[in-house]
GROMACS .gro file of C-alpha atoms in nm:
model
  279
    1MET     CA    1 -12.981   1.293  12.871
    2VAL     CA    2 -13.103   1.629  13.005
    3ALA     CA    3 -13.293   1.846  12.755
    4PRO     CA    4 -13.161   2.203  12.703
    5MET     CA    5 -13.351   2.472  12.897
    6ASP     CA    6 -13.515   2.769  12.728
    7LYS     CA    7 -13.316   3.085  12.652
    8ASP     CA    8 -13.444   3.297  12.940
    9ALA     CA    9 -13.389   3.023  13.200
   10SER     CA   10 -13.040   2.962  13.061
   11GLU     CA   11 -12.951   3.329  13.074
   12THR     CA   12 -13.070   3.354  13.433
   13LEU     CA   13 -12.879   3.046  13.543
   14VAL     CA   14 -12.543   3.131  13.384
   15HIS     CA   15 -12.545   3.472  13.557
   16THR     CA   16 -12.659   3.341  13.897
   17GLN     CA   17 -12.378   3.348  14.151
   18GLY     CA   18 -12.395   3.040  14.371
   19GLY     CA   19 -12.558   2.841  14.092
   20GLY     CA   20 -12.312   2.561  14.156
   21LEU     CA   21 -12.283   2.261  13.928
   22PRO     CA   22 -12.604   2.327  13.725
   23ARG     CA   23 -12.463   2.669  13.638
   24LEU     CA   24 -12.129   2.524  13.525
   25LEU     CA   25 -12.301   2.255  13.316
   26GLU     CA   26 -12.515   2.517  13.143
   27ILE     CA   27 -12.214   2.742  13.079
   28MET     CA   28 -12.036   2.451  12.910
   29ARG     CA   29 -12.346   2.367  12.705
   30ARG     CA   30 -12.358   2.728  12.588
   31LEU     CA   31 -11.986   2.732  12.506
   32ARG     CA   32 -12.034   2.425  12.285
   33ASP     CA   33 -12.350   2.548  12.116
   34PRO     CA   34 -12.283   2.514  11.739
   35ALA     CA   35 -12.466   2.837  11.654
   36THR     CA   36 -12.382   3.074  11.940
   37GLY     CA   37 -12.091   2.916  12.128
   38CYS     CA   38 -11.718   2.982  12.135
   39PRO     CA   39 -11.543   2.872  11.812
   40TRP     CA   40 -11.245   2.730  12.005
   41ASP     CA   41 -11.461   2.529  12.244
   42ILE     CA   42 -11.678   2.398  11.960
   43GLU     CA   43 -11.372   2.264  11.776
   44GLN     CA   44 -11.240   2.062  12.069
   45THR     CA   45 -11.256   1.682  12.086
   46TYR     CA   46 -11.194   1.423  12.356
   47ALA     CA   47 -10.838   1.382  12.225
   48SER     CA   48 -10.761   1.754  12.207
   49ILE     CA   49 -10.877   1.813  12.564
   50ALA     CA   50 -10.694   1.514  12.714
   51PRO     CA   51 -10.354   1.691  12.750
   52TYR     CA   52 -10.523   1.975  12.942
   53THR     CA   53 -10.679   1.721  13.177
   54ILE     CA   54 -10.340   1.572  13.259
   55GLU     CA   55 -10.194   1.920  13.309
   56GLU     CA   56 -10.477   2.023  13.542
   57ALA     CA   57 -10.438   1.706  13.749
   58TYR     CA   58 -10.069   1.786  13.796
   59GLU     CA   59 -10.153   2.142  13.898
   60VAL     CA   60 -10.388   2.003  14.163
   61ALA     CA   61 -10.105   1.785  14.294
   62ASP     CA   62  -9.869   2.082  14.287
   63ALA     CA   63 -10.105   2.299  14.495
   64ILE     CA   64 -10.138   2.017  14.748
   65GLN     CA   65  -9.762   1.970  14.767
   66ARG     CA   66  -9.714   2.345  14.824
   67ASP     CA   67  -9.992   2.350  15.087
   68ALA     CA   68 -10.175   2.627  14.902
   69PRO     CA   69 -10.547   2.577  14.980
   70GLU     CA   70 -10.677   2.877  14.786
   71GLU     CA   71 -10.484   2.769  14.477
   72LEU     CA   72 -10.604   2.414  14.535
   73LYS     CA   73 -10.965   2.533  14.522
   74ASP     CA   74 -10.901   2.705  14.189
   75GLU     CA   75 -10.712   2.408  14.046
   76LEU     CA   76 -10.989   2.169  14.152
   77GLY     CA   77 -11.231   2.394  13.965
   78ASP     CA   78 -11.013   2.370  13.655
   79LEU     CA   79 -11.004   1.991  13.689
   80LEU     CA   80 -11.381   1.975  13.737
   81LEU     CA   81 -11.419   2.178  13.419
   82GLN     CA   82 -11.240   1.901  13.231
   83VAL     CA   83 -11.498   1.645  13.348
   84VAL     CA   84 -11.779   1.882  13.255
   85TYR     CA   85 -11.622   1.928  12.912
   86TYR     CA   86 -11.611   1.553  12.844
   87ALA     CA   87 -11.963   1.517  12.979
   88GLN     CA   88 -12.097   1.778  12.737
   89MET     CA   89 -11.924   1.614  12.441
   90GLY     CA   90 -12.060   1.277  12.555
   91ALA     CA   91 -12.412   1.423  12.571
   92GLU     CA   92 -12.375   1.566  12.221
   93ASP     CA   93 -12.269   1.222  12.097
   94ARG     CA   94 -12.553   1.059  12.295
   95LEU     CA   95 -12.302   0.841  12.480
   96PHE     CA   96 -12.322   0.973  12.837
   97ASP     CA   97 -12.370   1.293  13.032
   98PHE     CA   98 -12.258   1.433  13.366
   99HIS     CA   99 -12.542   1.265  13.555
  100SER     CA  100 -12.466   0.921  13.414
  101ILE     CA  101 -12.096   0.975  13.493
  102ALA     CA  102 -12.184   1.062  13.853
  103ASP     CA  103 -12.423   0.767  13.883
  104GLY     CA  104 -12.158   0.535  13.746
  105ILE     CA  105 -11.893   0.635  13.999
  106ALA     CA  106 -12.151   0.625  14.279
  107GLU     CA  107 -12.239   0.264  14.192
  108LYS     CA  108 -11.869   0.177  14.179
  109MET     CA  109 -11.814   0.322  14.528
  110LEU     CA  110 -12.102   0.113  14.661
  111ARG     CA  111 -11.957  -0.204  14.505
  112ARG     CA  112 -11.609  -0.137  14.634
  113HIS     CA  113 -11.711  -0.051  14.991
  114PRO     CA  114 -11.933  -0.339  15.102
  115HIS     CA  115 -11.802  -0.288  15.457
  116VAL     CA  116 -11.965   0.058  15.458
  117PHE     CA  117 -12.271   0.022  15.234
  118GLY     CA  118 -12.328  -0.355  15.251
  119SER     CA  119 -12.327  -0.640  15.497
  120GLU     CA  120 -11.950  -0.694  15.534
  121SER     CA  121 -11.783  -0.618  15.865
  122ARG     CA  122 -11.616  -0.280  15.894
  123ASP     CA  123 -11.367  -0.429  16.141
  124LYS     CA  124 -11.064  -0.435  15.909
  125SER     CA  125 -10.740  -0.242  15.872
  126ALA     CA  126 -10.669   0.007  15.593
  127GLU     CA  127 -10.419  -0.244  15.454
  128GLN     CA  128 -10.683  -0.519  15.442
  129GLN     CA  129 -10.926  -0.282  15.276
  130THR     CA  130 -10.664  -0.212  15.007
  131VAL     CA  131 -10.631  -0.586  14.945
  132ASP     CA  132 -11.010  -0.626  14.928
  133TRP     CA  133 -11.036  -0.325  14.693
  134GLU     CA  134 -10.794  -0.486  14.450
  135LYS     CA  135 -10.987  -0.814  14.463
  136ILE     CA  136 -11.310  -0.633  14.379
  137LYS     CA  137 -11.140  -0.449  14.092
  138ALA     CA  138 -11.005  -0.780  13.960
  139ALA     CA  139 -11.355  -0.930  13.972
  140GLU     CA  140 -11.489  -0.628  13.782
  141ARG     CA  141 -11.226  -0.678  13.511
  142GLU     CA  142 -11.334  -1.042  13.479
  143ASN     CA  143 -11.679  -0.916  13.384
  144LYS     CA  144 -11.536  -0.693  13.112
  145ALA     CA  145 -11.339  -0.765  12.797
  146ALA     CA  146 -11.012  -0.713  12.986
  147LYS     CA  147 -10.897  -1.064  13.073
  148GLY     CA  148 -10.518  -1.035  13.082
  149THR     CA  149 -10.339  -0.948  13.403
  150LEU     CA  150 -10.208  -0.620  13.261
  151ASP     CA  151 -10.521  -0.524  13.064
  152GLY     CA  152 -10.671  -0.191  13.158
  153VAL     CA  153 -10.355  -0.016  13.281
  154ALA     CA  154 -10.393   0.313  13.096
  155LEU     CA  155 -10.136   0.392  12.828
  156GLY     CA  156 -10.166   0.765  12.896
  157LEU     CA  157 -10.041   0.746  13.255
  158PRO     CA  158  -9.707   0.906  13.342
  159ALA     CA  159  -9.440   0.646  13.272
  160LEU     CA  160  -9.336   0.597  13.637
  161THR     CA  161  -9.695   0.564  13.752
  162ARG     CA  162  -9.774   0.313  13.476
  163ALA     CA  163  -9.461   0.112  13.562
  164LEU     CA  164  -9.577   0.094  13.923
  165LYS     CA  165  -9.925  -0.021  13.824
  166LEU     CA  166  -9.793  -0.283  13.583
  167GLN     CA  167  -9.565  -0.420  13.852
  168LYS     CA  168  -9.845  -0.430  14.108
  169ARG     CA  169 -10.063  -0.624  13.865
  170ALA     CA  170  -9.786  -0.875  13.793
  171ALA     CA  171  -9.709  -0.912  14.164
  172ARG     CA  172 -10.070  -1.009  14.236
  173VAL     CA  173 -10.024  -1.325  14.029
  174GLY     CA  174  -9.685  -1.406  14.184
  175PHE     CA  175  -9.451  -1.248  13.927
  176ASP     CA  176  -9.235  -1.051  14.169
  177TRP     CA  177  -8.900  -1.065  14.347
  178PRO     CA  178  -8.946  -1.207  14.697
  179GLU     CA  179  -8.700  -0.969  14.866
  180THR     CA  180  -8.589  -0.608  14.820
  181ILE     CA  181  -8.227  -0.724  14.793
  182ASN     CA  182  -8.317  -0.898  14.466
  183VAL     CA  183  -8.431  -0.564  14.325
  184LEU     CA  184  -8.112  -0.393  14.441
  185ASP     CA  185  -7.905  -0.665  14.270
  186LYS     CA  186  -8.102  -0.604  13.950
  187ILE     CA  187  -8.030  -0.230  13.972
  188ILE     CA  188  -7.656  -0.307  13.982
  189GLU     CA  189  -7.695  -0.539  13.683
  190GLU     CA  190  -7.892  -0.284  13.480
  191SER     CA  191  -7.639  -0.009  13.567
  192GLN     CA  192  -7.358  -0.224  13.434
  193GLU     CA  193  -7.553  -0.285  13.114
  194ILE     CA  194  -7.586   0.091  13.067
  195VAL     CA  195  -7.208   0.126  13.082
  196GLU     CA  196  -7.170  -0.149  12.825
  197ALA     CA  197  -7.434   0.008  12.599
  198ARG     CA  198  -7.263   0.346  12.624
  199ASP     CA  199  -6.928   0.202  12.520
  200THR     CA  200  -7.032  -0.050  12.255
  201LEU     CA  201  -7.388   0.007  12.135
  202GLY     CA  202  -7.591   0.279  11.965
  203PRO     CA  203  -7.839   0.532  12.105
  204GLU     CA  204  -8.142   0.303  12.069
  205ALA     CA  205  -7.981   0.031  12.280
  206LEU     CA  206  -7.874   0.292  12.536
  207GLU     CA  207  -8.230   0.424  12.558
  208GLU     CA  208  -8.357   0.071  12.615
  209GLU     CA  209  -8.107   0.005  12.895
  210ILE     CA  210  -8.190   0.334  13.069
  211GLY     CA  211  -8.559   0.244  13.042
  212ASP     CA  212  -8.485  -0.092  13.205
  213LEU     CA  213  -8.305   0.081  13.492
  214LEU     CA  214  -8.588   0.328  13.546
  215PHE     CA  215  -8.838   0.040  13.546
  216VAL     CA  216  -8.638  -0.144  13.813
  217MET     CA  217  -8.607   0.178  14.017
  218ALA     CA  218  -8.987   0.201  14.014
  219ASN     CA  219  -8.995  -0.158  14.135
  220LEU     CA  220  -8.757  -0.073  14.420
  221ALA     CA  221  -8.985   0.213  14.520
  222ARG     CA  222  -9.282  -0.026  14.525
  223HIS     CA  223  -9.097  -0.275  14.743
  224LEU     CA  224  -9.013   0.007  14.985
  225HIS     CA  225  -9.373   0.140  14.978
  226VAL     CA  226  -9.271   0.468  14.813
  227ASP     CA  227  -9.465   0.635  14.530
  228PRO     CA  228  -9.194   0.689  14.265
  229GLU     CA  229  -9.388   0.968  14.093
  230ALA     CA  230  -9.424   1.159  14.421
  231ALA     CA  231  -9.060   1.090  14.507
  232LEU     CA  232  -8.940   1.229  14.174
  233ARG     CA  233  -9.166   1.535  14.205
  234ALA     CA  234  -9.015   1.600  14.549
  235ALA     CA  235  -8.664   1.557  14.406
  236ASN     CA  236  -8.748   1.803  14.126
  237ALA     CA  237  -8.875   2.054  14.382
  238LYS     CA  238  -8.563   2.011  14.595
  239PHE     CA  239  -8.334   2.059  14.296
  240THR     CA  240  -8.527   2.370  14.190
  241ARG     CA  241  -8.512   2.517  14.540
  242ARG     CA  242  -8.139   2.455  14.578
  243PHE     CA  243  -8.044   2.577  14.231
  244GLU     CA  244  -8.249   2.894  14.276
  245ASN     CA  245  -8.058   2.948  14.602
  246ILE     CA  246  -7.730   2.908  14.412
  247GLU     CA  247  -7.848   3.170  14.162
  248ALA     CA  248  -7.942   3.405  14.447
  249ARG     CA  249  -7.599   3.367  14.610
  250LEU     CA  250  -7.423   3.425  14.280
  251SER     CA  251  -7.640   3.730  14.217
  252ALA     CA  252  -7.531   3.873  14.553
  253LEU     CA  253  -7.175   3.849  14.414
  254GLY     CA  254  -7.279   4.022  14.093
  255LYS     CA  255  -7.260   3.700  13.893
  256THR     CA  256  -7.485   3.458  13.705
  257PRO     CA  257  -7.440   3.082  13.658
  258ALA     CA  258  -7.300   3.156  13.311
  259ASP     CA  259  -7.028   3.368  13.476
  260SER     CA  260  -6.947   3.093  13.725
  261ASN     CA  261  -6.798   2.746  13.692
  262LEU     CA  262  -6.883   2.398  13.812
  263ALA     CA  263  -6.644   2.406  14.108
  264GLU     CA  264  -6.793   2.730  14.243
  265MET     CA  265  -7.152   2.621  14.189
  266ASP     CA  266  -7.084   2.281  14.343
  267ALA     CA  267  -6.938   2.450  14.652
  268LEU     CA  268  -7.245   2.673  14.675
  269TRP     CA  269  -7.467   2.364  14.635
  270GLU     CA  270  -7.298   2.198  14.932
  271SER     CA  271  -7.337   2.519  15.131
  272VAL     CA  272  -7.709   2.532  15.053
  273LYS     CA  273  -7.747   2.167  15.158
  274ALA     CA  274  -7.566   2.237  15.486
  275ASP     CA  275  -7.789   2.537  15.556
  276GLU     CA  276  -8.103   2.327  15.495
  277LYS     CA  277  -7.985   2.078  15.756
  278GLN     CA  278  -7.954   2.350  16.020
  279PRO     CA  279  -8.226   2.325  16.290
   0.00000   0.00000   0.00000
């Protein structure tokens, strides 16, 4: 653990433009100082900060999807701040600090890239490297307490992402449909079960059946080499874009969606889709 610097050195560093990571680390240390720090920052815990971390990661992905490099730089800074926050709390608890976090990931990169930093041949495809990466990760899990195939898949992941990871883990030990058509057949089966649950069962059973269908849809995406989380984000963006266009066209007529009806909005939706397909 790094010892705190004296007051004058700290004051100089936190006000030094271009101070980089040391400056940010010192700012966070000062924010968490029990005597002189920010009351809100002092009260935070690993658990209370976790939702912000997830939010910041999504904002990074959003800036990338919108091809907004200046926003991406800012969002990456916000995400880095989350790591610095955890590192400071870890240092206070004498568990870890930023330097040990960085050393840990550096060692992991060395282990997982023996074709770059070790004696293995670099003459392999990206696909083969992905296979080798998973084998190395599996070996690392064998050396930890996680022994089950599905151990270590984080509970806090977005549901679609976690479904994908669970399915990939199961597939590595042979628990997988051999062909995509088998997944499509299962989607039909699960859809039929939803209809039955809607007509004959209660809300809990209906929720379970919808969950089953979503899980199989994630499996279909995996079989087709599509990231379901990215696909759904893109679908959300497309829906937002098209609906906002509907609102704009209604506004030009002096109307709002509340003044319209489904038939009119559906016709406008089809018009927007046709316009998007124009070269």
